[in-house]
Short mmCIF file of C-alpha atoms in Angstrom, two decimals:
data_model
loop_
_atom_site.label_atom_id
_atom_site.label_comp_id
_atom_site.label_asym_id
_atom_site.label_seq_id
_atom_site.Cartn_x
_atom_site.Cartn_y
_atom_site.Cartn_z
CA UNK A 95 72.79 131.88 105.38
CA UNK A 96 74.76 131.79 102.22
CA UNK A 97 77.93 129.71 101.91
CA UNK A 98 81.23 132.01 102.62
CA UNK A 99 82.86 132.51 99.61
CA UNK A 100 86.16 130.06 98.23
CA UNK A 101 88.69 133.26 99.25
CA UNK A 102 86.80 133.32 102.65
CA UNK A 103 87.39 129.68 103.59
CA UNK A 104 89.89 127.96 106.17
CA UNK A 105 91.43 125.28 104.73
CA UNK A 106 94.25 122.38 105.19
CA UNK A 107 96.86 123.31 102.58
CA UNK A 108 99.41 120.37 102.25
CA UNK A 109 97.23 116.98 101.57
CA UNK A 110 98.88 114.52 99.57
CA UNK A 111 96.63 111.40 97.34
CA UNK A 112 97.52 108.11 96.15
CA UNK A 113 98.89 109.85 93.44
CA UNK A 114 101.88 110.58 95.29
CA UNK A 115 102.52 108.41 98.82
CA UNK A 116 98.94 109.00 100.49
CA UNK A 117 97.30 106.20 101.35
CA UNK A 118 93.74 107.72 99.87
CA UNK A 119 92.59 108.23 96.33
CA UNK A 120 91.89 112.03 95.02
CA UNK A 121 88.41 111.83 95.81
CA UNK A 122 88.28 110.15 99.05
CA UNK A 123 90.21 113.06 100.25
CA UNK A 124 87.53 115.11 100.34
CA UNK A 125 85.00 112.75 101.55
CA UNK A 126 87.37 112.51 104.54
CA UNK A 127 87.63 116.32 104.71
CA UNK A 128 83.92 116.45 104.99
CA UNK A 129 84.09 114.44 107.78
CA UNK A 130 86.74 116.30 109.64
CA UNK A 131 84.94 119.13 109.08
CA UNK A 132 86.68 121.08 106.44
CA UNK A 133 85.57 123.93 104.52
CA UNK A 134 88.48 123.64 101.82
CA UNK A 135 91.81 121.37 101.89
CA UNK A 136 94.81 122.20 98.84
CA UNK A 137 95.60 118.81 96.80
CA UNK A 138 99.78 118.55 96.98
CA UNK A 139 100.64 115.99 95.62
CA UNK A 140 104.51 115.42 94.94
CA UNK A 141 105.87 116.77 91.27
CA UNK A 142 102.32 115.85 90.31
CA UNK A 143 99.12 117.47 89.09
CA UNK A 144 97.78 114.16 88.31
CA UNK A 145 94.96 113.85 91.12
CA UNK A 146 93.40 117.28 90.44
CA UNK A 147 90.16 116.23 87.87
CA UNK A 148 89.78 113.50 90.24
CA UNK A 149 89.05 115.55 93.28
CA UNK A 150 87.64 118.12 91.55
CA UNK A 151 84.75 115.60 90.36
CA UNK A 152 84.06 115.02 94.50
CA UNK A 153 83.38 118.95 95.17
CA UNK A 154 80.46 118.87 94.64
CA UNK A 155 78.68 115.87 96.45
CA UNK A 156 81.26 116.78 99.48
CA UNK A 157 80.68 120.38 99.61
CA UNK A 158 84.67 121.28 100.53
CA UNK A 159 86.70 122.98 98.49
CA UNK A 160 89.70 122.11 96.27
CA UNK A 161 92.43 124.65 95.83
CA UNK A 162 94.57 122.68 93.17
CA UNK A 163 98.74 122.33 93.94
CA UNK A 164 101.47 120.68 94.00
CA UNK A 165 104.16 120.07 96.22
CA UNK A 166 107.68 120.70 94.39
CA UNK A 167 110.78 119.09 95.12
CA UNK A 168 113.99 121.24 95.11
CA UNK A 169 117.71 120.90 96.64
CA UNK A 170 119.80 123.32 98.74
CA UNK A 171 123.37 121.17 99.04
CA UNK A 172 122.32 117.86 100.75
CA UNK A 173 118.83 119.09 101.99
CA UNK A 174 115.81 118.17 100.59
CA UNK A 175 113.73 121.58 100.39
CA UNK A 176 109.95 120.98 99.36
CA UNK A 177 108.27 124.03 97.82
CA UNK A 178 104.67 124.15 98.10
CA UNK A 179 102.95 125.56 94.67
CA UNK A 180 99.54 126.16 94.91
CA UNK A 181 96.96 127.66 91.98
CA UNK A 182 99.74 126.67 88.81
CA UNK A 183 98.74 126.13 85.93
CA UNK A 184 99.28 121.99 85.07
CA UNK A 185 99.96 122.87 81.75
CA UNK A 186 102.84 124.78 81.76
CA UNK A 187 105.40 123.33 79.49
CA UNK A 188 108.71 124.62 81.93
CA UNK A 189 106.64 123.05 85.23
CA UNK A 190 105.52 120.01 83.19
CA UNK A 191 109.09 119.15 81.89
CA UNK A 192 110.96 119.98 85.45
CA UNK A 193 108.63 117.70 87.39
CA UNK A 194 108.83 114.95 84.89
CA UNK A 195 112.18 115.00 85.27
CA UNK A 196 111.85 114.70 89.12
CA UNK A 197 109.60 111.74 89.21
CA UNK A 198 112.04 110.09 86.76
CA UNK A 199 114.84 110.56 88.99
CA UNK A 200 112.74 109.50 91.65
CA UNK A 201 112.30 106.18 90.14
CA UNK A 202 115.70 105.70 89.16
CA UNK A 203 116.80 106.35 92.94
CA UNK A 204 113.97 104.43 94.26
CA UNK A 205 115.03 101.04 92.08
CA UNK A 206 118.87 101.74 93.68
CA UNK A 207 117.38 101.59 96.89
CA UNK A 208 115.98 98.70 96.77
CA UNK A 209 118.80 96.98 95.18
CA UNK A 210 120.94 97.92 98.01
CA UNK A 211 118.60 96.97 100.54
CA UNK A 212 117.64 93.30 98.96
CA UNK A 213 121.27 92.40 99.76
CA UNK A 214 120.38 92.44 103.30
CA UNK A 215 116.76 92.09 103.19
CA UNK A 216 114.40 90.40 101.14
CA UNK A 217 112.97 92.89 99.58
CA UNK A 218 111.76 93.03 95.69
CA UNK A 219 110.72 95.79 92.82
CA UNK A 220 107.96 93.90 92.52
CA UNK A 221 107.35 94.74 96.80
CA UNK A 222 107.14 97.73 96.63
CA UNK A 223 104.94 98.35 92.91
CA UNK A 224 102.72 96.38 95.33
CA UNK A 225 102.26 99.20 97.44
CA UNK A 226 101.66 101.83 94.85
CA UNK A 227 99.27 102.84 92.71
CA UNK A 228 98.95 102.71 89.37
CA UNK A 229 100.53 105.64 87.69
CA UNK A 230 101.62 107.02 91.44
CA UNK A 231 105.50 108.77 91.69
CA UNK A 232 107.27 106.43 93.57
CA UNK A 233 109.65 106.80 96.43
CA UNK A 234 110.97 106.15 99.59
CA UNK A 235 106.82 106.13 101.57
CA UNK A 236 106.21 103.24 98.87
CA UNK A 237 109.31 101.54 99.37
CA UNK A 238 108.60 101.59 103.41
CA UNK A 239 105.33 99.82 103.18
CA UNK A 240 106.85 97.19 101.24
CA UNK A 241 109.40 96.87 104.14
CA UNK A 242 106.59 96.89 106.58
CA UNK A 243 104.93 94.65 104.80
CA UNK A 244 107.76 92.04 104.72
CA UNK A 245 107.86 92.78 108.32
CA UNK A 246 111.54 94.54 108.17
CA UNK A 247 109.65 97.29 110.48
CA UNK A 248 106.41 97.72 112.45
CA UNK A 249 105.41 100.95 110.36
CA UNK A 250 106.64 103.68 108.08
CA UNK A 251 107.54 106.15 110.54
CA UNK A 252 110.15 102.96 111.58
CA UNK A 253 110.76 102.08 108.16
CA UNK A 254 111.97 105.74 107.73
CA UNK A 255 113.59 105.84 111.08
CA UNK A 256 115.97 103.07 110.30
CA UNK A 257 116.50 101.19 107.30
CA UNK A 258 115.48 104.12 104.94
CA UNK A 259 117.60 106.41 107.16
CA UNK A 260 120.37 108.28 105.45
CA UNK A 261 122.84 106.89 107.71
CA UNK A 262 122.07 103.17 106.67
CA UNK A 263 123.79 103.72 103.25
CA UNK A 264 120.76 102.30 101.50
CA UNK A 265 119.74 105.98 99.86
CA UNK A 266 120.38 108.43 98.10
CA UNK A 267 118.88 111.57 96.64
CA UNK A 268 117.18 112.25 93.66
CA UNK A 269 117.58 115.38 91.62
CA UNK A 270 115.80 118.83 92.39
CA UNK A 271 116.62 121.91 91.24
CA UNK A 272 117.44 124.38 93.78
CA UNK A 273 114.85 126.59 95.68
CA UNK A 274 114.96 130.08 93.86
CA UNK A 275 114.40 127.89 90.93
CA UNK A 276 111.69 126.22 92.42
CA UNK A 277 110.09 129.57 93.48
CA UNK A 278 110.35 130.82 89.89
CA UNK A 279 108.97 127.58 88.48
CA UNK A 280 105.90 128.19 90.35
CA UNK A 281 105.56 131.73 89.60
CA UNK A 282 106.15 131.80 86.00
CA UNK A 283 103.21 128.79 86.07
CA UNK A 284 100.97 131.18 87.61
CA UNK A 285 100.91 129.68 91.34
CA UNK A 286 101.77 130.62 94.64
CA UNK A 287 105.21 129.53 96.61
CA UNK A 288 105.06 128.62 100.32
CA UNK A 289 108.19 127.18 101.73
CA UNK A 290 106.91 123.51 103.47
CA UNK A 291 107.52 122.70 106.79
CA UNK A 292 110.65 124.59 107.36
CA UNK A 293 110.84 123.65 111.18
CA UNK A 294 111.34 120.11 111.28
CA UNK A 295 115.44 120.37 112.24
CA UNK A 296 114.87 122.21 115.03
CA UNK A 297 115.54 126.23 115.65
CA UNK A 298 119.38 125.88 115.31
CA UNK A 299 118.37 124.69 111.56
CA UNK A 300 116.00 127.21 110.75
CA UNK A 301 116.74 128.94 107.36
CA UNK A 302 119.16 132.29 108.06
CA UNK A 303 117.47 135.29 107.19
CA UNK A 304 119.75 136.22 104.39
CA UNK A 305 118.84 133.07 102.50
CA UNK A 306 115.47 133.27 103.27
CA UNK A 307 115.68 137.43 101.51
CA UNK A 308 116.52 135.77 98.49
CA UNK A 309 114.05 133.12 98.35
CA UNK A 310 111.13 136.21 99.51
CA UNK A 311 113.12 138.02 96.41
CA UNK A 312 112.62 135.15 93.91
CA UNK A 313 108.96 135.42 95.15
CA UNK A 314 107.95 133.31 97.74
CA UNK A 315 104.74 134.07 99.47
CA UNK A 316 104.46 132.20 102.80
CA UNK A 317 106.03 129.92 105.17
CA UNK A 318 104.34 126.80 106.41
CA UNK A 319 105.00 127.28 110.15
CA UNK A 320 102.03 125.71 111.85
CA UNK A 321 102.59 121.98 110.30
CA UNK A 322 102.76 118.96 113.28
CA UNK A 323 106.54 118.11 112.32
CA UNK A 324 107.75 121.97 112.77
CA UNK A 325 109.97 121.39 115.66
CA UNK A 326 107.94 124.04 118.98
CA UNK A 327 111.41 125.23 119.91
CA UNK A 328 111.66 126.70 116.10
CA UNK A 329 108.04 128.20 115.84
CA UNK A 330 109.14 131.45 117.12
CA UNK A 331 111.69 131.90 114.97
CA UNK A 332 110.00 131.03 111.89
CA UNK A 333 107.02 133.67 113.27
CA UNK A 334 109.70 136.32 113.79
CA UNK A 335 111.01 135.56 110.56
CA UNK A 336 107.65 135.77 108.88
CA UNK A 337 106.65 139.19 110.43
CA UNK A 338 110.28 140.44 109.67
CA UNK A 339 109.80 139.85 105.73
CA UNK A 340 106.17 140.31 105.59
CA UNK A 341 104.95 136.15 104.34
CA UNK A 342 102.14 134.94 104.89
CA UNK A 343 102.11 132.17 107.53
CA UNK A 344 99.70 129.02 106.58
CA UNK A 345 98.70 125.63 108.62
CA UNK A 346 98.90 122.32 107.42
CA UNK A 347 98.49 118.50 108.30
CA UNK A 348 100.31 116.89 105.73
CA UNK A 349 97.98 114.39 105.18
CA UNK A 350 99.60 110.96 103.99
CA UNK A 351 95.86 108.95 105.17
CA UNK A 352 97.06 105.95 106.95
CA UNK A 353 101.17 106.37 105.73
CA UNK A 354 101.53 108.87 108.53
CA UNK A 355 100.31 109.70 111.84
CA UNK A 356 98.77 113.30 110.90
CA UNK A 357 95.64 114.07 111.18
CA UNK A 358 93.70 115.67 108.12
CA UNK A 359 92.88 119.32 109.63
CA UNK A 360 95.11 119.03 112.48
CA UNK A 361 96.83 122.27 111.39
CA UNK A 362 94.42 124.78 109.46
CA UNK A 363 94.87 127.89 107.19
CA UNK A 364 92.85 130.91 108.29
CA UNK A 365 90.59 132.22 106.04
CA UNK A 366 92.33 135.46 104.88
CA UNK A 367 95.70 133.73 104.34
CA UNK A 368 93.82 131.50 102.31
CA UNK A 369 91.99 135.03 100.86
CA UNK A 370 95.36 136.47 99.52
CA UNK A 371 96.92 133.10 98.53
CA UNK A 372 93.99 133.09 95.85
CA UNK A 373 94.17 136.56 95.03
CA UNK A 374 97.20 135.94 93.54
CA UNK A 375 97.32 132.83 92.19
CA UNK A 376 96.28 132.86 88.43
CA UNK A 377 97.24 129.36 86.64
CA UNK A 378 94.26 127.71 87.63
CA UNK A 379 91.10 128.15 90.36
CA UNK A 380 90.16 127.01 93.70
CA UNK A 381 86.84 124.52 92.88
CA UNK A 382 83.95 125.10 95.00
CA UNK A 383 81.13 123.47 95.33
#
């Protein structure tokens, strides 16, 4: 029997690389989706397009599929809002400059951080570059394992948990432009918006349906409802909310390898979600093998 078609695949949709704060490079991704039995998993990297050509390169001695993204920082008031973007094209000069300036601020915050924390802990730059690959957008995951490492915390769910906590007083945000800008970022490069994870404060935080009409306006696509971090009592909500304005629901892991406790292809995409999420994307193509 002939191999189903890229459009006709499931497929995890939010895996992040070394590139970012996974624990695995590009192509050992999809060596590990092989394993877990994957027919196609979406490269999301954080503000980064960086780990695409590498993964790309494994397609075809793995046999999954690689639908290129990204996944896109943005800020509504104190909340961290991450926009997934899949199918953009990397080359886009407003994308290319609006990301850049991300990681930068990322690395900015990320060396305050640690200041603050090395007056109570011993903690170095030179820690956490330790725990980072070369070239990789570094933040608060990176910044964890060096605290784990210096035994400050038995993991980086901990690490997070505590001393990274906002209510330590060690962090701070780094800029992000809001999420209608976000959503337009990723549509005037081509790609496809889903709004990530948008369950994880519970259903009394779930975004109100009059925001959520603007972001559908700006042009999102989907929301990201089955993900392991969505809060259950929210799930509802979010489905209600996703029949109500017509977006696509997708499934996810989040796949950090070993910086979190998901499992790659715990939460899946079906295949015609995945269908009409390539259907419209036209910055770049999925890679099959």
């Amino acid at each position: 029997m002939a191999e189903p078609p890229a459009a006709a695949l499931e497929a995890d949709l939010h895996v992040h690389s070394t590139v970012s704060d996974g624990t695995g490079a590009p192509a050992q991704l999809l060596v590990e989706a092989a394993d877990a039995g994957l027919q196609a998993i979406a490269l999301t990297d954080h503000d980064s397009t960086a780990g695409w050509a590498a993964a790309a390169a494994a397609v075809p001695s793995t046999g999954v599929a690689l639908i290129p993204g990204l996944e896109l920082s943005t800020r509504e008031g104190y909340h961290s809002v991450h926009m997934l973007g899949y199918l953009v094209d990397p080359d886009d000069a407003a994308l290319v400059a609006e990301t850049r300036r991300i990681r930068e601020s990322r690395l900015t915050r990320a060396e305050q951080i640690v200041r603050r924390i090395s007056r109570d802990y011993p903690l170095t730059w030179d820690d956490v570059l330790a725990h980072s690959a070369e070239g990789a957008t570094i933040g608060r995951p990176h910044i964890a394992d060096a605290l784990v490492a210096r035994g400050h915390a038995p993991d980086r769910s901990a690490a997070f948990a505590g001393i990274l906590h906002p209510r330590s007083g060690y962090a701070e945000p780094h800029y992000a432009p809001d999420p209608i800008t976000g959503i337009r970022l990723i549509r005037e490069a081509g790609g496809v918006p889903v709004l990530a994870h948008p369950g994880t404060r519970g259903s009394d935080a779930v975004i109100a349906p009059g925001r959520l009409a603007q972001l559908v306006q700006a042009g999102l696509f989907g929301l990201e409802v089955d993900h392991p971090e969505n809060d259950p009592a929210a799930l509802p909500r979010l489905r209600e909310l996703a029949a109500r304005f017509d977006l696509a629901i997708t499934g996810s892991s989040d796949y950090h390898g070993e910086g979190k406790p998901n499992r790659l292809g715990e939460q899946r995409t079906a295949p015609e979600v995945v269908a009409r999420l390539i259907a419209e994307g036209r910055g770049s193509s999925p890679v099959v093998p």
